[in-house]
PDB file of C-alpha atoms and ligand atoms in Angstrom:
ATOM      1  CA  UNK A   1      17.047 -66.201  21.949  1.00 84.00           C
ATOM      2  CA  UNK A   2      20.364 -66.883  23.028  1.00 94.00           C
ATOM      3  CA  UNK A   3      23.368 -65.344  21.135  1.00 98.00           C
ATOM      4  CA  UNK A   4      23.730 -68.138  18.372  1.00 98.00           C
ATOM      5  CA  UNK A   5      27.823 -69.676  17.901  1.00 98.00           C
ATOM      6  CA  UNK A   6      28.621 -70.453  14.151  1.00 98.00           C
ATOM      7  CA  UNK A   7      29.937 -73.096  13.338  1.00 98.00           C
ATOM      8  CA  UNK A   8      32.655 -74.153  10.966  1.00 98.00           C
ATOM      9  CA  UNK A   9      29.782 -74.294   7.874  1.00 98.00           C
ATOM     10  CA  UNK A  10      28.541 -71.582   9.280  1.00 99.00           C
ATOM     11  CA  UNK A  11      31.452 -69.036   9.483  1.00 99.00           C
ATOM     12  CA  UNK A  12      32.518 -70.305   5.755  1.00 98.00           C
ATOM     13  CA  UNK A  13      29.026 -68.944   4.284  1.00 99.00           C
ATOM     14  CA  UNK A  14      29.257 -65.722   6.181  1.00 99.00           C
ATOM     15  CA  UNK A  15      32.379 -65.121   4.979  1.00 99.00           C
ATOM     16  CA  UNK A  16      30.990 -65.606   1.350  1.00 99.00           C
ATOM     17  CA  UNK A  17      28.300 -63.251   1.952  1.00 99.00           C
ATOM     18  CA  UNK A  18      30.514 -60.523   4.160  1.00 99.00           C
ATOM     19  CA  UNK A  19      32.644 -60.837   0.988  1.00 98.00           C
ATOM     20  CA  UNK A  20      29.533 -60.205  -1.032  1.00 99.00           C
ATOM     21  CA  UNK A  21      28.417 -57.097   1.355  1.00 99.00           C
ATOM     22  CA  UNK A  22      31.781 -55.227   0.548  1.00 99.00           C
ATOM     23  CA  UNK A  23      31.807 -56.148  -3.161  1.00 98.00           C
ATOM     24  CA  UNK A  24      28.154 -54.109  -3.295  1.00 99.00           C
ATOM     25  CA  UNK A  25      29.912 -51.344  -1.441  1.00 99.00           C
ATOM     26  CA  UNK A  26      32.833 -51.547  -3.993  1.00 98.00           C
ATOM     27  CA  UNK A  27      30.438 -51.984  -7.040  1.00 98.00           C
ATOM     28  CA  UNK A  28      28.770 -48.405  -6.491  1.00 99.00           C
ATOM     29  CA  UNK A  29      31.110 -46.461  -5.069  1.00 98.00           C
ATOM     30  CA  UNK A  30      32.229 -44.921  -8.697  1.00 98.00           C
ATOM     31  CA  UNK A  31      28.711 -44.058  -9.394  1.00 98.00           C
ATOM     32  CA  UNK A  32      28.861 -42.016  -6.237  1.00 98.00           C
ATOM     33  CA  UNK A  33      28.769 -38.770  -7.812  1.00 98.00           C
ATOM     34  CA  UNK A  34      26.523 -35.578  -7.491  1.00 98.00           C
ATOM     35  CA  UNK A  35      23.665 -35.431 -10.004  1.00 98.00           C
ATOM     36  CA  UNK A  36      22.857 -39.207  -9.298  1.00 98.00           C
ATOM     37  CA  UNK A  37      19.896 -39.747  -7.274  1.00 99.00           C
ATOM     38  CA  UNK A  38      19.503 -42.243  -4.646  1.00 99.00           C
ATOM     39  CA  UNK A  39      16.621 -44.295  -6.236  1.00 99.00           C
ATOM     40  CA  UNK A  40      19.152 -44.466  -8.843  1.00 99.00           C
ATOM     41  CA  UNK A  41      22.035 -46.361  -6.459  1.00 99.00           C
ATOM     42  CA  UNK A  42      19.248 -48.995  -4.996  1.00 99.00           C
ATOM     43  CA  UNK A  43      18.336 -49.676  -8.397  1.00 99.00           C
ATOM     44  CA  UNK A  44      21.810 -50.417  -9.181  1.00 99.00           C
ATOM     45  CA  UNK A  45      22.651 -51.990  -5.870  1.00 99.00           C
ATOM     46  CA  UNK A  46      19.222 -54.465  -6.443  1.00 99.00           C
ATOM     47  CA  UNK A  47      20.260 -55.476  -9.451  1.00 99.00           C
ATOM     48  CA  UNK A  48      23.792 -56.143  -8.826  1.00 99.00           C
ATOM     49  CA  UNK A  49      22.950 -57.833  -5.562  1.00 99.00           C
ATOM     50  CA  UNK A  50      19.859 -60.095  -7.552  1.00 99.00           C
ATOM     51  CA  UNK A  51      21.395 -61.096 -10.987  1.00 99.00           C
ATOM     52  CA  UNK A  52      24.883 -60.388 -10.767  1.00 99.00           C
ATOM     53  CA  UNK A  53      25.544 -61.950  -7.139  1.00 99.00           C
ATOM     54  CA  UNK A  54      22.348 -64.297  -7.249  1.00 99.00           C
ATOM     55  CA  UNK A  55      21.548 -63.073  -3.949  1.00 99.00           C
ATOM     56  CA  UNK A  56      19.167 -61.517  -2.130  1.00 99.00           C
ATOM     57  CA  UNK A  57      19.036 -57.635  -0.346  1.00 99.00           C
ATOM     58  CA  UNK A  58      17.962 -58.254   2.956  1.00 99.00           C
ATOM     59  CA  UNK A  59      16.187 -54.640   3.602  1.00 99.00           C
ATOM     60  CA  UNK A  60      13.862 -54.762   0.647  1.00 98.00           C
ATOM     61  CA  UNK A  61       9.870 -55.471   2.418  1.00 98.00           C
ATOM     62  CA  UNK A  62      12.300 -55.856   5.525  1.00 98.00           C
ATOM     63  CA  UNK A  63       9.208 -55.390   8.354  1.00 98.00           C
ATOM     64  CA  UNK A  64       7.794 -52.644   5.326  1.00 98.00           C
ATOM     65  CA  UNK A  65      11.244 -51.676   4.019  1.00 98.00           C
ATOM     66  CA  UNK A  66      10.364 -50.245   1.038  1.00 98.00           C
ATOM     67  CA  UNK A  67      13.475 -50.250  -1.192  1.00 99.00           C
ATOM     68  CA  UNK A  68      16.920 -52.580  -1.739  1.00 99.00           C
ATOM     69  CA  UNK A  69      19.289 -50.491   0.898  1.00 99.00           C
ATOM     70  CA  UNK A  70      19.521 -47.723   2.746  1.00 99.00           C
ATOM     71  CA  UNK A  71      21.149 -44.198   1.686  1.00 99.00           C
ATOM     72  CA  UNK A  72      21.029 -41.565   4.735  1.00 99.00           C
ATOM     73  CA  UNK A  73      22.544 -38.212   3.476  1.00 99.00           C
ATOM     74  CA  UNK A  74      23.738 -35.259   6.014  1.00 99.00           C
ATOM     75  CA  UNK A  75      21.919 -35.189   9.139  1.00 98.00           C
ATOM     76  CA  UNK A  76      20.038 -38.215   8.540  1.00 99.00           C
ATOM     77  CA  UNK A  77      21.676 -40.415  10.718  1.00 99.00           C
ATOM     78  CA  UNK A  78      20.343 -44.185   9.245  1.00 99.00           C
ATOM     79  CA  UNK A  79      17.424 -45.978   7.706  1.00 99.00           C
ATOM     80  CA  UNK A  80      16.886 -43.474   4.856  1.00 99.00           C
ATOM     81  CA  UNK A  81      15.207 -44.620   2.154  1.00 99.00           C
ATOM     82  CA  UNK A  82      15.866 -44.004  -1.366  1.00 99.00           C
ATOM     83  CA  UNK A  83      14.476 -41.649  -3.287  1.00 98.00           C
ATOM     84  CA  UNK A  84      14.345 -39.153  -6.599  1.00 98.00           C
ATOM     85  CA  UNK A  85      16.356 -36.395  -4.552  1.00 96.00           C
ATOM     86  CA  UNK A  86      19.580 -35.645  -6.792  1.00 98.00           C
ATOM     87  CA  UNK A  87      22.448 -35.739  -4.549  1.00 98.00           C
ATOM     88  CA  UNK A  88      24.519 -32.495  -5.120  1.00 98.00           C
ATOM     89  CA  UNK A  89      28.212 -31.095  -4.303  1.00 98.00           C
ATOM     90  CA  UNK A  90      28.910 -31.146  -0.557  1.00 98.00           C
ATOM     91  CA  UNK A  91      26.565 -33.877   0.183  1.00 98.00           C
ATOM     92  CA  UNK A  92      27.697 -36.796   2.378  1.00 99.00           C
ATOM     93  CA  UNK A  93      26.128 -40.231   2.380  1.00 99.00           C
ATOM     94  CA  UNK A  94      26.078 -43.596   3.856  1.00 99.00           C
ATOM     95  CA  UNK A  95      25.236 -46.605   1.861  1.00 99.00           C
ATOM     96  CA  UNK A  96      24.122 -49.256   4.451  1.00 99.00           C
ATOM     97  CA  UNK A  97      24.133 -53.223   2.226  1.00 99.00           C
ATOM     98  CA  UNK A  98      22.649 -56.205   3.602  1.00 99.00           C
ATOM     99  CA  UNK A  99      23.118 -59.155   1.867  1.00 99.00           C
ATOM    100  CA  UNK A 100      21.481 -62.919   2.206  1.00 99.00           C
ATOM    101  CA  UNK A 101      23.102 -65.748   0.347  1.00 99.00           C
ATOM    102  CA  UNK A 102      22.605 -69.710   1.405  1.00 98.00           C
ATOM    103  CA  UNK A 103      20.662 -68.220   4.257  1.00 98.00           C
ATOM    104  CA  UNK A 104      23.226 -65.856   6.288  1.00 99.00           C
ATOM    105  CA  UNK A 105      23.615 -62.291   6.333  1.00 99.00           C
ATOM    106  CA  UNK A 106      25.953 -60.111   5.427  1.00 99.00           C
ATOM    107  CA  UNK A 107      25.388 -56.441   6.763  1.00 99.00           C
ATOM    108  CA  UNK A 108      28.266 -53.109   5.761  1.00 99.00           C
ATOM    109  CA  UNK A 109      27.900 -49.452   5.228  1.00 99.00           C
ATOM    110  CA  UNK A 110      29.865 -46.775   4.832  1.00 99.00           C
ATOM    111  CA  UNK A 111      30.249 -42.975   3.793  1.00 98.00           C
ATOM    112  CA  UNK A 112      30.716 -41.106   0.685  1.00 98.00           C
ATOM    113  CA  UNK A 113      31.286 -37.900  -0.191  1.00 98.00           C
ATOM    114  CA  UNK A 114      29.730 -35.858  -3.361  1.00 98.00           C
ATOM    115  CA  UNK A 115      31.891 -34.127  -4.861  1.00 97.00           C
ATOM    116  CA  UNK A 116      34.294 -31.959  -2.162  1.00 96.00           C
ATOM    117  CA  UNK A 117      32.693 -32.088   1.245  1.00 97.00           C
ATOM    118  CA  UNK A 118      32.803 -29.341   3.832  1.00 98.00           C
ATOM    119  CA  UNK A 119      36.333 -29.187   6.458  1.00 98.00           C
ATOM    120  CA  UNK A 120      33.711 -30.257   9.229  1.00 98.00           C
ATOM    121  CA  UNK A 121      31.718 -32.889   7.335  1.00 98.00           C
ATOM    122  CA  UNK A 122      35.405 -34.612   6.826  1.00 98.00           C
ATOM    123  CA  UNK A 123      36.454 -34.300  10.081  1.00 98.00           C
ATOM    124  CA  UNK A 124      32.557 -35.913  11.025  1.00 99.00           C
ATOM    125  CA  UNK A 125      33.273 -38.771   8.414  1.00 99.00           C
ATOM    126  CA  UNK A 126      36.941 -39.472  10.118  1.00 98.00           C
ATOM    127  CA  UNK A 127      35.959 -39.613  13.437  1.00 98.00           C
ATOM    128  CA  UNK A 128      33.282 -41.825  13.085  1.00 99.00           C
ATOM    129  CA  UNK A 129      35.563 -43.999  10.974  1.00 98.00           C
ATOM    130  CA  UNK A 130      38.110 -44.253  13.816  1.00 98.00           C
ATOM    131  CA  UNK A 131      35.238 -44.978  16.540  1.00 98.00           C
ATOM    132  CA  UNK A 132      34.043 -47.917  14.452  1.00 98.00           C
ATOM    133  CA  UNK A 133      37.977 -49.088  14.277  1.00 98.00           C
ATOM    134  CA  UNK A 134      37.968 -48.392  17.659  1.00 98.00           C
ATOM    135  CA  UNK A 135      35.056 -50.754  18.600  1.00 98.00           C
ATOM    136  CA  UNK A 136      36.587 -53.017  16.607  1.00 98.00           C
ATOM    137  CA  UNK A 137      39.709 -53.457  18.086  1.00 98.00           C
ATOM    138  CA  UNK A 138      37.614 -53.642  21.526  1.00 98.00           C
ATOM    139  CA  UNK A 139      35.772 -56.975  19.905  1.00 98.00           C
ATOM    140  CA  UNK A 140      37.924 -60.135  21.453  1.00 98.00           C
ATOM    141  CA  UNK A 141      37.592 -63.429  22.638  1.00 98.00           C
ATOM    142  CA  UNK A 142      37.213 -63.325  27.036  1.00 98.00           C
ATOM    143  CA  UNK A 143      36.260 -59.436  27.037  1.00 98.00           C
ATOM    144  CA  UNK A 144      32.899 -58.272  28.031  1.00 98.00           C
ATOM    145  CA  UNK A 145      31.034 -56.822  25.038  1.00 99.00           C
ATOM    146  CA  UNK A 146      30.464 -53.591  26.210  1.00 98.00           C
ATOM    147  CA  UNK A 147      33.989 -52.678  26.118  1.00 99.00           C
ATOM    148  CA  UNK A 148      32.998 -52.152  22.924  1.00 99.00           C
ATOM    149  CA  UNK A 149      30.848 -49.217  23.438  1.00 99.00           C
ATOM    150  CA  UNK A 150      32.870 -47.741  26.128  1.00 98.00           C
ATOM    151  CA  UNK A 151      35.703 -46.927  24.024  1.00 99.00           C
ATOM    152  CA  UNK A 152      33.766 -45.673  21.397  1.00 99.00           C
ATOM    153  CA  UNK A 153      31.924 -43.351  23.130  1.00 99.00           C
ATOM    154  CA  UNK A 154      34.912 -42.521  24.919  1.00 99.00           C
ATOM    155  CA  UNK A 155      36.834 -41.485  21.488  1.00 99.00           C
ATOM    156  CA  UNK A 156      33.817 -40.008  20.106  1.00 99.00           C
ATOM    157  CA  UNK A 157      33.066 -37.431  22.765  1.00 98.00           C
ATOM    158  CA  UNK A 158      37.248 -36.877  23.595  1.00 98.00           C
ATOM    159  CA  UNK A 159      36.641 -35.454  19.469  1.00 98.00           C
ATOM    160  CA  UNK A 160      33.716 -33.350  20.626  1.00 98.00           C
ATOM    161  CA  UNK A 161      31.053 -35.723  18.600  1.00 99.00           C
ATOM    162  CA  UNK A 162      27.968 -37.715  20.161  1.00 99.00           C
ATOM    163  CA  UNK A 163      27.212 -40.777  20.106  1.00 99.00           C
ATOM    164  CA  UNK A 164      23.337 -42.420  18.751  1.00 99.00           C
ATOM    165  CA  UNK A 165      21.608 -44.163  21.728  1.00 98.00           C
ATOM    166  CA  UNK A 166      18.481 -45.519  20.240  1.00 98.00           C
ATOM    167  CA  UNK A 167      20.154 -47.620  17.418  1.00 98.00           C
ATOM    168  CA  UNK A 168      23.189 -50.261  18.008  1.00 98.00           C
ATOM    169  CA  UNK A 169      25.033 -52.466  16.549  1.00 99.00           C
ATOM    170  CA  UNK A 170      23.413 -56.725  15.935  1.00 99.00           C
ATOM    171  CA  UNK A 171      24.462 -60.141  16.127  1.00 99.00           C
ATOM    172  CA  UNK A 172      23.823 -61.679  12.751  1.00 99.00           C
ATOM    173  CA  UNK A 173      24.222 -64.772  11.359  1.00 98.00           C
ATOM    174  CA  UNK A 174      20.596 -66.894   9.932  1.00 98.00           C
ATOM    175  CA  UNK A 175      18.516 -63.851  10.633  1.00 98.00           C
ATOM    176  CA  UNK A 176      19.151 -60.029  10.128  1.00 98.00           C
ATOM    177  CA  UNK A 177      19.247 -59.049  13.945  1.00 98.00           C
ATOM    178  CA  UNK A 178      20.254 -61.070  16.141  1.00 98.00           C
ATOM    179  CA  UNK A 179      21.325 -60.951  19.756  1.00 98.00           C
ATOM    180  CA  UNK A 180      23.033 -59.564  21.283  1.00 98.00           C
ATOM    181  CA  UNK A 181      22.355 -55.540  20.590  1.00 98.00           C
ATOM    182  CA  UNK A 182      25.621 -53.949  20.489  1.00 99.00           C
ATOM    183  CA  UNK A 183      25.557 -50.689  22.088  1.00 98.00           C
ATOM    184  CA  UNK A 184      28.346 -47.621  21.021  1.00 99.00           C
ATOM    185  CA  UNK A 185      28.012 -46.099  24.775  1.00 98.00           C
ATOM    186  CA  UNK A 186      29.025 -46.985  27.807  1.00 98.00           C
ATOM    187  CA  UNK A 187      27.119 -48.794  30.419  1.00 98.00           C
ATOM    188  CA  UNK A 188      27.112 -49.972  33.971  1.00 97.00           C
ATOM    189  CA  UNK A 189      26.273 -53.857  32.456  1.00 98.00           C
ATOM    190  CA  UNK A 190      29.162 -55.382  30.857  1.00 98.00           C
ATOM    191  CA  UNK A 191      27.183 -57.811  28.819  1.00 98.00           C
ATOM    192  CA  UNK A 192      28.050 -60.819  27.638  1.00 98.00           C
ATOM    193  CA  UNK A 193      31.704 -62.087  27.512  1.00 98.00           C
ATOM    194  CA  UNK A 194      32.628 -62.787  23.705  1.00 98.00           C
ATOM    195  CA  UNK A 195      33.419 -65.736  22.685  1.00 98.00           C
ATOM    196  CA  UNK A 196      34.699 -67.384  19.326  1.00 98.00           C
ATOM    197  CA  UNK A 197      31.997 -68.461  16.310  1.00 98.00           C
ATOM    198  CA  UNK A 198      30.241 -64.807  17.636  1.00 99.00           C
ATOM    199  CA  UNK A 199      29.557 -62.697  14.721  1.00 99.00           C
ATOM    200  CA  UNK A 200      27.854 -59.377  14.961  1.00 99.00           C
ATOM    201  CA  UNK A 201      27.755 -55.776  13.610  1.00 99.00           C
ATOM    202  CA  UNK A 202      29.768 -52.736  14.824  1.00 99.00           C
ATOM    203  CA  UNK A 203      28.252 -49.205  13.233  1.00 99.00           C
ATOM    204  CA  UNK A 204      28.432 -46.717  15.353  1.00 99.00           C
ATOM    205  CA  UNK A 205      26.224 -43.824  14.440  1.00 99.00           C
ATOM    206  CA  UNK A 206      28.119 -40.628  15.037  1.00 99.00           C
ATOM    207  CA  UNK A 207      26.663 -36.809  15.280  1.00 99.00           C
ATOM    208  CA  UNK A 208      28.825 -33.559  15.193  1.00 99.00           C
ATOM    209  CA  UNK A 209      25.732 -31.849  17.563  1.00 98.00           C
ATOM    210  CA  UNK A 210      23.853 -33.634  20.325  1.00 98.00           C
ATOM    211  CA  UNK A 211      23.178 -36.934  20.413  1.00 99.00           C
ATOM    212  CA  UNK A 212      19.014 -36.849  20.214  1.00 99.00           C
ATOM    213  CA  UNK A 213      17.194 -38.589  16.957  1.00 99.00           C
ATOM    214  CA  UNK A 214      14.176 -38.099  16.038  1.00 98.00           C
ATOM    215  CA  UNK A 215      12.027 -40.774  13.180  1.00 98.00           C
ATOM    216  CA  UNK A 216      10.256 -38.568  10.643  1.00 98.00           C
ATOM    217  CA  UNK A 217       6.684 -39.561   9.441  1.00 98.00           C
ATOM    218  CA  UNK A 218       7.799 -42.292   6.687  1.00 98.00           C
ATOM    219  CA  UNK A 219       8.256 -44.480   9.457  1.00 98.00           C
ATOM    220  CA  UNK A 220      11.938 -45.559   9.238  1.00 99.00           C
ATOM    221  CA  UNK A 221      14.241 -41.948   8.580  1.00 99.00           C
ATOM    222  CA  UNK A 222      16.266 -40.853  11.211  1.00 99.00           C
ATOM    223  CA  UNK A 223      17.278 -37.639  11.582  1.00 99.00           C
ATOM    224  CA  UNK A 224      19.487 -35.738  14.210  1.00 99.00           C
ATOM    225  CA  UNK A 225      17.187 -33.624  16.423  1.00 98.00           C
ATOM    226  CA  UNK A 226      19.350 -30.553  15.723  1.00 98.00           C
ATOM    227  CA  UNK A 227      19.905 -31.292  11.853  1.00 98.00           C
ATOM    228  CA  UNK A 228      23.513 -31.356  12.609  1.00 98.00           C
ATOM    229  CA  UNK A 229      25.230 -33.851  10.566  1.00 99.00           C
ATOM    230  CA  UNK A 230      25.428 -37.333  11.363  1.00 99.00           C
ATOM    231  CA  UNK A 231      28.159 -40.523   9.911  1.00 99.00           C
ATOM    232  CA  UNK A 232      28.001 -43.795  10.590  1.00 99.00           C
ATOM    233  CA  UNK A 233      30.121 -47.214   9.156  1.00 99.00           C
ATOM    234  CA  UNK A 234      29.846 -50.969   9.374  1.00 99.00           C
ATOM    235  CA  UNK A 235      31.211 -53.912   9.324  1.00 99.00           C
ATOM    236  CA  UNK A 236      30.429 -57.220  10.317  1.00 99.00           C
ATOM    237  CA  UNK A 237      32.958 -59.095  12.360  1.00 99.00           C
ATOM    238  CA  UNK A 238      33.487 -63.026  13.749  1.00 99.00           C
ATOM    239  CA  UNK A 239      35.056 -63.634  17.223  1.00 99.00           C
ATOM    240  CA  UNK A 240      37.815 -66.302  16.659  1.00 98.00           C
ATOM    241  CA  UNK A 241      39.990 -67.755  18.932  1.00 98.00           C
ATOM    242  CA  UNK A 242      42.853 -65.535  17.982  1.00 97.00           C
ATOM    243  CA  UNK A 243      40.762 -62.205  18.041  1.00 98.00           C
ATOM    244  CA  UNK A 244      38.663 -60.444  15.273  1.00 98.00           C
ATOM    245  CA  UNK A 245      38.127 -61.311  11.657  1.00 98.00           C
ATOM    246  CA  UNK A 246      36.524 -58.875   9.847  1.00 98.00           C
ATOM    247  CA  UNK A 247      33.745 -60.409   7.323  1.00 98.00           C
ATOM    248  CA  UNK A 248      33.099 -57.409   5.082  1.00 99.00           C
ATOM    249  CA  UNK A 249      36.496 -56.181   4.350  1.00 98.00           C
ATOM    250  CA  UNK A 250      36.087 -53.985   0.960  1.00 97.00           C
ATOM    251  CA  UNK A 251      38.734 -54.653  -1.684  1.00 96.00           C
ATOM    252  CA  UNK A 252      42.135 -52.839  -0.973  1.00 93.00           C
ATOM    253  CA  UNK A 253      40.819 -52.101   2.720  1.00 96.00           C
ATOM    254  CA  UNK A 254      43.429 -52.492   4.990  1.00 92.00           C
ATOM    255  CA  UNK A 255      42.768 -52.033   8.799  1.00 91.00           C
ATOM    256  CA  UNK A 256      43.773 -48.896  10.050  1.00 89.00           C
ATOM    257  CA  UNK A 257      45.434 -50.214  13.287  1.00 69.00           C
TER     258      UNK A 257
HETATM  259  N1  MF3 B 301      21.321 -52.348   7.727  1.00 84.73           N
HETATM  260  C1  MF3 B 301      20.740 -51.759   8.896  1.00 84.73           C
HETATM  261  C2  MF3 B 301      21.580 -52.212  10.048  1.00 84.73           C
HETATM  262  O1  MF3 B 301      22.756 -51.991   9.989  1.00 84.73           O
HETATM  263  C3  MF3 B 301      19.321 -52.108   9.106  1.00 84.73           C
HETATM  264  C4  MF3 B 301      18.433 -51.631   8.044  1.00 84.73           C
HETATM  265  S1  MF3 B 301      16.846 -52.162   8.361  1.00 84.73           S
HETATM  266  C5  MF3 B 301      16.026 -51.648   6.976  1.00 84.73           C
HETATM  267  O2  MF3 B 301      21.187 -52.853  10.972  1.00 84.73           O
HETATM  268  F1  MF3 B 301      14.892 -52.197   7.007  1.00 84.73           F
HETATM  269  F2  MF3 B 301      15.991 -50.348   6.994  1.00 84.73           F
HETATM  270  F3  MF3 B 301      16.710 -52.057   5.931  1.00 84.73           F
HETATM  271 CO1   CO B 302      23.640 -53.579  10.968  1.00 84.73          CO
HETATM  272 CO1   CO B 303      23.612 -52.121   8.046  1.00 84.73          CO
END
C-alpha cells in the first residue's frame, strides 16, 4: 500500500479523533496514582473512550489484543497489557490510547510517574520526551522521512540512552498502521520525502541500558533485554504545507520548541 494523502474531510476527522486521543490521556492522568492497578486505568479508559466519547479503543481484540490500551511500567518498553498488579511509589508508566471515531485513528501515549520517581527514571522520562520533540521538529514538508530518526537517535545516544529498533513509529489515518514505518534510528535509506495530507506517529521508544528487547510469553510485552528502564511518548502529527500540526495535543500542552 502506498502511503495514503488525507484529504480536506479527511484531516478534519483526524483532528476530531487526535483531539479525542489526548482528552483520554487528560481524563486519567489524575487517577495516576500508586495503589491503582492497571486493569483499573483500561477499565476507566474503555469506558470513557465507549460511552463518554462514543468511540471506539482501537487496541481492544486488536490482532488478539486483549484489553482497551496499553500500560508498560519500568523496563517494559511497550505493548503491556493491563493487569491486577498495583502500581506502587517509584513506578513509571506509559499509557499508549488509540482511538477510532467516523473511521480514523487517533494514536498518543505518554509517561507518568507514581508517586516521586527515581533522579535516573526522570532524567529517562526527559530525554525521551525531548527525542520525540526532536523527531518532531524533523517532520516537514520536502524532507526525507528519515531525518526523523537520525536526529533522534542522534540526541538519544549524545544523552547516553538507546534507541528501540524493532518497533517504530506508523502512518495512520483509516487503519491503525499504516505506511510508512517510521523508524527512531538512523539509516543509509532516506525514505520517502514528506509531503502535506501525511499523517503518521512519532514514539520513540527510549532505554537508559542497551538497546535489545525481548517479547515475553503473553505474546505482545516488551521488555528491555537488560531490565533497564525504558520511556517512550506519542503523538500523531499531519504534514501541511506550512510544516507540522500536531493532532493529539493534550490540553495546556504547549510545544516545547
Ligand atoms: N498504540 C501502539 C502504537 O503506538 C500499538 C498498540 S497495538 C496493541 O502503535 F495491540 F497492543 F494495542
Ligand atoms: Co503508534
Ligand atoms: Co500508540
Amino acid at each position: 500500500m502506498p502511503i495514503s494523502i488525507k484529504n480536506g474531510s479527511d484531516i478534519e476527522k483526524m483532528r476530531v479523533v487526535g483531539g479525542l486521543t489526548a482528552e483520554v490521556l487528560d481524563m486519567i492522568s489524575p487517577y495516576v496514582q500508586p495503589g491503582i492497578t492497571t486493569n483499573e486505568l483500561d477499565r476507566m479508559c474503555h469506558d470513557y473512550i465507549v460511552n463518554v466519547q462514543k468511540a471506539v479503543p482501537a487496541p481492544l481484540n486488536y490482532r488478539g489484543f486483549p484489553k482497551s490500551i496499553c500500560t508498560s511500567v519500568n523496563h517494559q518498553v511497550c505493548h503491556g497489557i493491563p493487569s491486577d498488579k498495583v502500581l506502587k511509589n517509584g513506578d513509571i508508566l506509559n499509557i499508549d490510547i488509540t482511538v477510532i471515531k467516523n473511521g480514523f485513528h487517533g494514536d498518543a501515549s505518554r509517561m507518568f510517574c507514581l508517586g516521586k520517581p527515581s533522579i535516573r527514571a526522570q532524567r529517562l522520562i526527559d530525554v525521551a520526551y525531548e527525542c520525540l520533540w526532536i523527531g518532531i521538529r524533523e517532520a516537514l514538508p520536502g524532507v526525507p522521512l528519515n531525518n526523523i530518526g537520525r536526529a533522534v537517535q542522534t540526541y538519544a545516544e549524545s544523552r547516553n540512552c538507546s534507541v528501540v529498533r524493532e518497533y517504530c513509529g506508523h502512518g495512520i489515518g483509516r487503519e491503525f498502521h499504516e505506511e510508512p514505518q517510521v523508524l527512531h534510528y538512523r539509516e543509509s535509506d532516506p525514505g520517502p520525502t514528506l509531503l502535506p495530507g501525511m499523517t503518521f506517529t512519532i514514539e520513540p521508544m527510549i532505554n537508559a541500558g542497551r538497546k535489545e528487547v525481548k517479547l515475553l510469553p503473553d505474546g505482545w510485552t516488551v521488555v528491555t533485554k537488560d531490565h533497564h528502564l525504558s520511556a517512550q511518548w506519542e503523538h500523531t502529527v499531519l504534514i501541511t504545507e506550512q510544516g507540522t500540526e500536531i493532532l493529539t495535543l493534550g490540553k495546556g500542552e504547549t510545544p516545547p520548541i
